[in-house]
Short mmCIF file of C-alpha atoms in Angstrom, two decimals:
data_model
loop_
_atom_site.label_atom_id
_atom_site.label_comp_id
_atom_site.label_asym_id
_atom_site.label_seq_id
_atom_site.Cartn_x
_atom_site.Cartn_y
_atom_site.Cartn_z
CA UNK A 30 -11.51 -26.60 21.72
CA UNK A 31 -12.54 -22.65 22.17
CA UNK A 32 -15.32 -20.68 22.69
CA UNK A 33 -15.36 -17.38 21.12
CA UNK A 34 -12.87 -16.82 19.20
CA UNK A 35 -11.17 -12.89 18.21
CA UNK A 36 -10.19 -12.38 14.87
CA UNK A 37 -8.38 -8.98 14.16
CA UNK A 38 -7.26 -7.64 10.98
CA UNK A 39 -5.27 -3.81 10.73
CA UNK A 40 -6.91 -2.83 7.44
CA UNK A 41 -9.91 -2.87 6.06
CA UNK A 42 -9.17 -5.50 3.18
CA UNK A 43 -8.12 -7.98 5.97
CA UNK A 44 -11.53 -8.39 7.46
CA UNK A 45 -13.61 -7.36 4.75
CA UNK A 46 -14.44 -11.27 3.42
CA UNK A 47 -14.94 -12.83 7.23
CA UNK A 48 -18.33 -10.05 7.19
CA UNK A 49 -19.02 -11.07 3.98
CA UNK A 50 -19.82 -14.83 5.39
CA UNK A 51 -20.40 -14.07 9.05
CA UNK A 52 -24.12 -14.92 10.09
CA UNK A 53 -26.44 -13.56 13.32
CA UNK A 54 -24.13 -10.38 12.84
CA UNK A 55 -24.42 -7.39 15.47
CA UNK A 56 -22.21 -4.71 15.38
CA UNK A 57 -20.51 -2.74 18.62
CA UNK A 58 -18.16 -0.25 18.82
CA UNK A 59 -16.13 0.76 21.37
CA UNK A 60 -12.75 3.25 21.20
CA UNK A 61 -13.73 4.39 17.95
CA UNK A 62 -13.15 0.40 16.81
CA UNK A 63 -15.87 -1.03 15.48
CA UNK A 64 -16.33 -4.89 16.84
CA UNK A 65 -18.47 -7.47 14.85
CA UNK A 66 -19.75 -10.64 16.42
CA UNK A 67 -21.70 -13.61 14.97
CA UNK A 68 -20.83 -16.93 13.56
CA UNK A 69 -18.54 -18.70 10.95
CA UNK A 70 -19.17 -22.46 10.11
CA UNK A 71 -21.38 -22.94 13.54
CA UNK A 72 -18.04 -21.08 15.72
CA UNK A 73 -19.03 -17.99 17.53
CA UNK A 74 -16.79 -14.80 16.38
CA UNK A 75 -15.69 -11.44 17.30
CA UNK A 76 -13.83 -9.73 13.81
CA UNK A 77 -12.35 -6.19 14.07
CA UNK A 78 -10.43 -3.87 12.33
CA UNK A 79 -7.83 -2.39 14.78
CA UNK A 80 -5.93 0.16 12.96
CA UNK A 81 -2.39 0.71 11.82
CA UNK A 82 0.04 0.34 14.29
CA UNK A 83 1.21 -1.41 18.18
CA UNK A 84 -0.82 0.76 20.22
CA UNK A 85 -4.33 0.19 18.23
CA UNK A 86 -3.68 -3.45 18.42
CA UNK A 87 -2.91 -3.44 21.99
CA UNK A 88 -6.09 -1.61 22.71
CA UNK A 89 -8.27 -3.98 20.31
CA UNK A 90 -6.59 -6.87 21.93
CA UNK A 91 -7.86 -6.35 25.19
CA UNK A 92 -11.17 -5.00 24.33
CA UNK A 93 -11.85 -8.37 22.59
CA UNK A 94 -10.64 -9.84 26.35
CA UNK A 95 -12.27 -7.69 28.74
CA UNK A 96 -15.19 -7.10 27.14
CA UNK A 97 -16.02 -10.07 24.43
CA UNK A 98 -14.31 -13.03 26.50
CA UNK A 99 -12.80 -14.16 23.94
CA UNK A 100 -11.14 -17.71 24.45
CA UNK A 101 -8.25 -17.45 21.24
CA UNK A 102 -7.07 -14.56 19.24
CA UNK A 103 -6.02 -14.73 15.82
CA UNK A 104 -4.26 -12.04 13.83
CA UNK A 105 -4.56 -12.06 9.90
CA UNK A 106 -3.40 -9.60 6.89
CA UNK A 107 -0.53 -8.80 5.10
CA UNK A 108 3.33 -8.42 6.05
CA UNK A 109 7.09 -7.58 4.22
CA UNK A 110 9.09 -10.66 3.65
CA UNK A 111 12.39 -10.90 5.59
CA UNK A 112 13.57 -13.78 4.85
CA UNK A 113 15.47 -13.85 1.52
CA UNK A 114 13.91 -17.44 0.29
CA UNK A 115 9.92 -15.75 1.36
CA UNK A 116 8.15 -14.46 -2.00
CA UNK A 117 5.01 -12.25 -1.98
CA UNK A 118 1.89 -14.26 -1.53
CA UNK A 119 3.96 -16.97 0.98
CA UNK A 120 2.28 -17.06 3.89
CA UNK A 121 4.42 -17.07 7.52
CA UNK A 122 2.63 -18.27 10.54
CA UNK A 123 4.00 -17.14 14.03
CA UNK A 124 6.06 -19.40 15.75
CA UNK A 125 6.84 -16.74 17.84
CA UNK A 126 7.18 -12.82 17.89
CA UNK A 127 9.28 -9.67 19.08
CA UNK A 128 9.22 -5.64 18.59
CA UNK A 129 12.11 -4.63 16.41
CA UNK A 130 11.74 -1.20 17.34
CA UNK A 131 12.16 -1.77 20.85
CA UNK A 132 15.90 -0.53 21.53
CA UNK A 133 17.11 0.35 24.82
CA UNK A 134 20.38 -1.28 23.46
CA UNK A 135 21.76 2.83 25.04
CA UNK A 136 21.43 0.64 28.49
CA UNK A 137 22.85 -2.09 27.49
CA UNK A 138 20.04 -4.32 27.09
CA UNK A 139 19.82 -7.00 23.93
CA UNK A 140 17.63 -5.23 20.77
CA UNK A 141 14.13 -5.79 21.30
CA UNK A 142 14.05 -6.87 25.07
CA UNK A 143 11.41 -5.07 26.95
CA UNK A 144 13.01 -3.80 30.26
CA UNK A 145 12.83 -5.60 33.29
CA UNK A 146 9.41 -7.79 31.76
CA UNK A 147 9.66 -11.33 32.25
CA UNK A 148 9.95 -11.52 28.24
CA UNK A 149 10.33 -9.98 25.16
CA UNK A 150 9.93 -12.96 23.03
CA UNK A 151 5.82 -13.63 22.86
CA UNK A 152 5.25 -17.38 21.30
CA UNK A 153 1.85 -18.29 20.08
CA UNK A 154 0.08 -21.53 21.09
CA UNK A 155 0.93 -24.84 20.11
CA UNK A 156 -2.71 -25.99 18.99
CA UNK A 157 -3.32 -22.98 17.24
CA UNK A 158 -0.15 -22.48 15.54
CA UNK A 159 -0.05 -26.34 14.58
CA UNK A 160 -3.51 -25.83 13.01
CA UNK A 161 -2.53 -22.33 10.86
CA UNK A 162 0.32 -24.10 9.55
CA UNK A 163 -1.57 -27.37 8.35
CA UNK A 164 -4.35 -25.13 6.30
CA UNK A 165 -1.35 -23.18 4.80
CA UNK A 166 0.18 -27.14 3.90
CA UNK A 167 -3.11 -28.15 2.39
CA UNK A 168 -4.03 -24.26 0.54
CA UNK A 169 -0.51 -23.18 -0.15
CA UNK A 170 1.89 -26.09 -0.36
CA UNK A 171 5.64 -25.26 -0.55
CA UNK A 172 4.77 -21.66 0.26
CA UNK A 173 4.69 -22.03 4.08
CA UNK A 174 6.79 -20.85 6.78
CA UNK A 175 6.71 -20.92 10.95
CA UNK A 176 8.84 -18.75 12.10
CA UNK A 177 9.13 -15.19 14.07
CA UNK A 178 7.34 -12.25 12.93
CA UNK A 179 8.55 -8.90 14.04
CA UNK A 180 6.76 -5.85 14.38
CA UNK A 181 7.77 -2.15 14.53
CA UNK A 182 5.89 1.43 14.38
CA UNK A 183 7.59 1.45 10.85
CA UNK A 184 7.07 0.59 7.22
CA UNK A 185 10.26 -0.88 6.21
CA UNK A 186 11.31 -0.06 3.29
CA UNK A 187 15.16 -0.97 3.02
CA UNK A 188 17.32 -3.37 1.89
CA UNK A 189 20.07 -2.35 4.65
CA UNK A 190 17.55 -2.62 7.29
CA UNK A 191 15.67 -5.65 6.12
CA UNK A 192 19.28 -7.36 6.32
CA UNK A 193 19.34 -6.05 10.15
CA UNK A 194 16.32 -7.66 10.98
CA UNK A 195 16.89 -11.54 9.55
CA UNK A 196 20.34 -11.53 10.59
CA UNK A 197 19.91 -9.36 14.13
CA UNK A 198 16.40 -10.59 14.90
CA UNK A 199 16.09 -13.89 13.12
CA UNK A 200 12.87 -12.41 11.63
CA UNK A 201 10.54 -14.21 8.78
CA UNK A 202 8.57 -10.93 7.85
CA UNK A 203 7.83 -7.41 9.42
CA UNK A 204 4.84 -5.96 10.00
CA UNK A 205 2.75 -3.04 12.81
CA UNK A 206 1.03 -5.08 14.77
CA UNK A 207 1.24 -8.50 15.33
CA UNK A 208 3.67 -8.54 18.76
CA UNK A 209 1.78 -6.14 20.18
CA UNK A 210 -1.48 -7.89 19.68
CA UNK A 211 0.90 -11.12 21.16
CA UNK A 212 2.28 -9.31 24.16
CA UNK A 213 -1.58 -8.96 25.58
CA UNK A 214 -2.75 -12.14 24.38
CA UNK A 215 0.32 -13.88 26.91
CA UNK A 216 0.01 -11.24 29.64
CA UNK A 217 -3.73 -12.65 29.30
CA UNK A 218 -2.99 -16.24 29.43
CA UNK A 219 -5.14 -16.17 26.01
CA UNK A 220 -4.06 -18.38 23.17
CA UNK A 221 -3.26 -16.63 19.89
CA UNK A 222 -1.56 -16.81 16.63
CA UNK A 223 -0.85 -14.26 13.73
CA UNK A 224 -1.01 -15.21 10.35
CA UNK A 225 0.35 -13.22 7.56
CA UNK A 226 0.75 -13.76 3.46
CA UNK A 227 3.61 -11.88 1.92
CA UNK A 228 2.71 -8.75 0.13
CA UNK A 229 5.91 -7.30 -0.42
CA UNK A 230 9.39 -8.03 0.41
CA UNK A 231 10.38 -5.05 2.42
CA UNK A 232 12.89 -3.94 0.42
CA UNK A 233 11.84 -0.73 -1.24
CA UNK A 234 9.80 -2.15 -4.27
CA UNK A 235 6.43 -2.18 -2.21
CA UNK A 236 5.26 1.24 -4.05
CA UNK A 237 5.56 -1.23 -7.05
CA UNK A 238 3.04 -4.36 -5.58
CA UNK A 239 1.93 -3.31 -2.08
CA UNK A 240 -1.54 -2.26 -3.43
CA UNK A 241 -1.23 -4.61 -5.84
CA UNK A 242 -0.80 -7.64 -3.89
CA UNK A 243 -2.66 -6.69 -0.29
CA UNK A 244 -5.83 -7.74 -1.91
CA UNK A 245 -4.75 -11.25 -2.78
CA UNK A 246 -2.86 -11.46 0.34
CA UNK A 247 -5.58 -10.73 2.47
CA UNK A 248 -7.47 -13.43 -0.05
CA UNK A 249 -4.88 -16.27 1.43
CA UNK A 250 -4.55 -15.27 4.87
CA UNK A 251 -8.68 -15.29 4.51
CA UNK A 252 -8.67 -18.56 3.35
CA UNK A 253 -6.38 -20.08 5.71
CA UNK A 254 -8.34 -18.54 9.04
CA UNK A 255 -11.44 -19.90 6.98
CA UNK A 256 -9.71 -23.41 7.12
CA UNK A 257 -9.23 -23.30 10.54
CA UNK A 258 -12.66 -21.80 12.05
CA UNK A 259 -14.07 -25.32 10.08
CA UNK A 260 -11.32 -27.70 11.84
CA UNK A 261 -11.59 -26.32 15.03
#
């Protein structure tokens, strides 16, 4: 279905159990990111760590395009539930996904459009996003939801604003990175989807299980991108 496939993570704890099983490893590293390639379950792989943030994912995004070729992106880790009726250790899979911090609202334009770009809304592919939400069905039954994930240069950490962004922004979780790594996956043409397990909910109390749940977090969203590397 693809060829090599990208698989980024932002933190260390993401990506740490894909090198753990990743065979006919060689490392690379270019703009200070350090790129791993080899194979999962007979599928040829390119992992990465790309840093905190919109403008590391951007960068590791097209690195794994311009200079791995990868043929499919996927983006896994941890996010801050949204929506009220998402728990930590849920898992949301992108059905589609905007910047919340993008506001030129000053000019008049809707919260979150990009000026004067074709779109601001970046969806993820069909195949791929059918495929992340079946392995969530089969690993994680009941605890699944497609919907839009929103990402900002900020670690939300309010009820208030939390509110903002399911009501405003129709938003399933928040996290740094995942509609940036989106944006240059579609200006691309390169199928992608991000996948992300509930860690906290966003609303101030992540001091209390952020570093306690990340670990098992990055555990499910592990297990699900496992799932799919075998059914693809």
């Amino acid at each position: 279905m693809f060829g090599k496939i990208g698989v980024i993570g932002a933190m260390k704890e993401e990506i740490e159990q894909f090198q753990q099983h990743m065979q006919d490893v060689r490392v690379t590293e270019k703009a200070k990111i350090q790129f791993t390639e080899g194979t999962l379950h007979g599928k040829s792989l390119v992992l990465c760590k790309s840093g905190v943030g919109k403008v590391n994912a951007a960068v590791t995004t097209q690195i794994l395009i311009d200079t791995f070729g990868v043929e499919a992106i996927i983006f896994t880790g941890v996010a801050g539930a949204v929506d009220p009726e998402l728990n930590v250790g849920d898992i949301v899979v992108s059905s589609e996904s905007l910047q919340h911090d993008m506001d030129v609202t000053a000019l008049g334009f809707p919260r979150g459009t990009i000026p004067y770009e074709e779109t601001s809304l970046f969806v993820a592919d069909e195949s791929l996003r059918e495929l992340a939400a079946q392995a969530s069905r089969e690993l994680f039954d009941g605890r699944v939801k497609v919907g839009r994930v929103l990402s900002g240069d900020q670690f939300i950490a309010s009820r208030e604003t939390v509110a903002t962004l399911y009501h405003e922004l129709q938003g399933a979780c928040t996290e740094m990175e995942g509609a940036a790594v989106a944006q240059v996956s579609v200006m691309n043409a390169i199928p992608h989807v991000i996948i992300r397990s509930m860690s906290d909910k966003a609303d101030g109390s992540a001091h209390v299980n952020f570093a306690e749940f990340t670990v098992q977090a990055s555990e499910n969203s592990y297990r699900i991108v496992d799932y799919m590397l075998k059914h693809l």
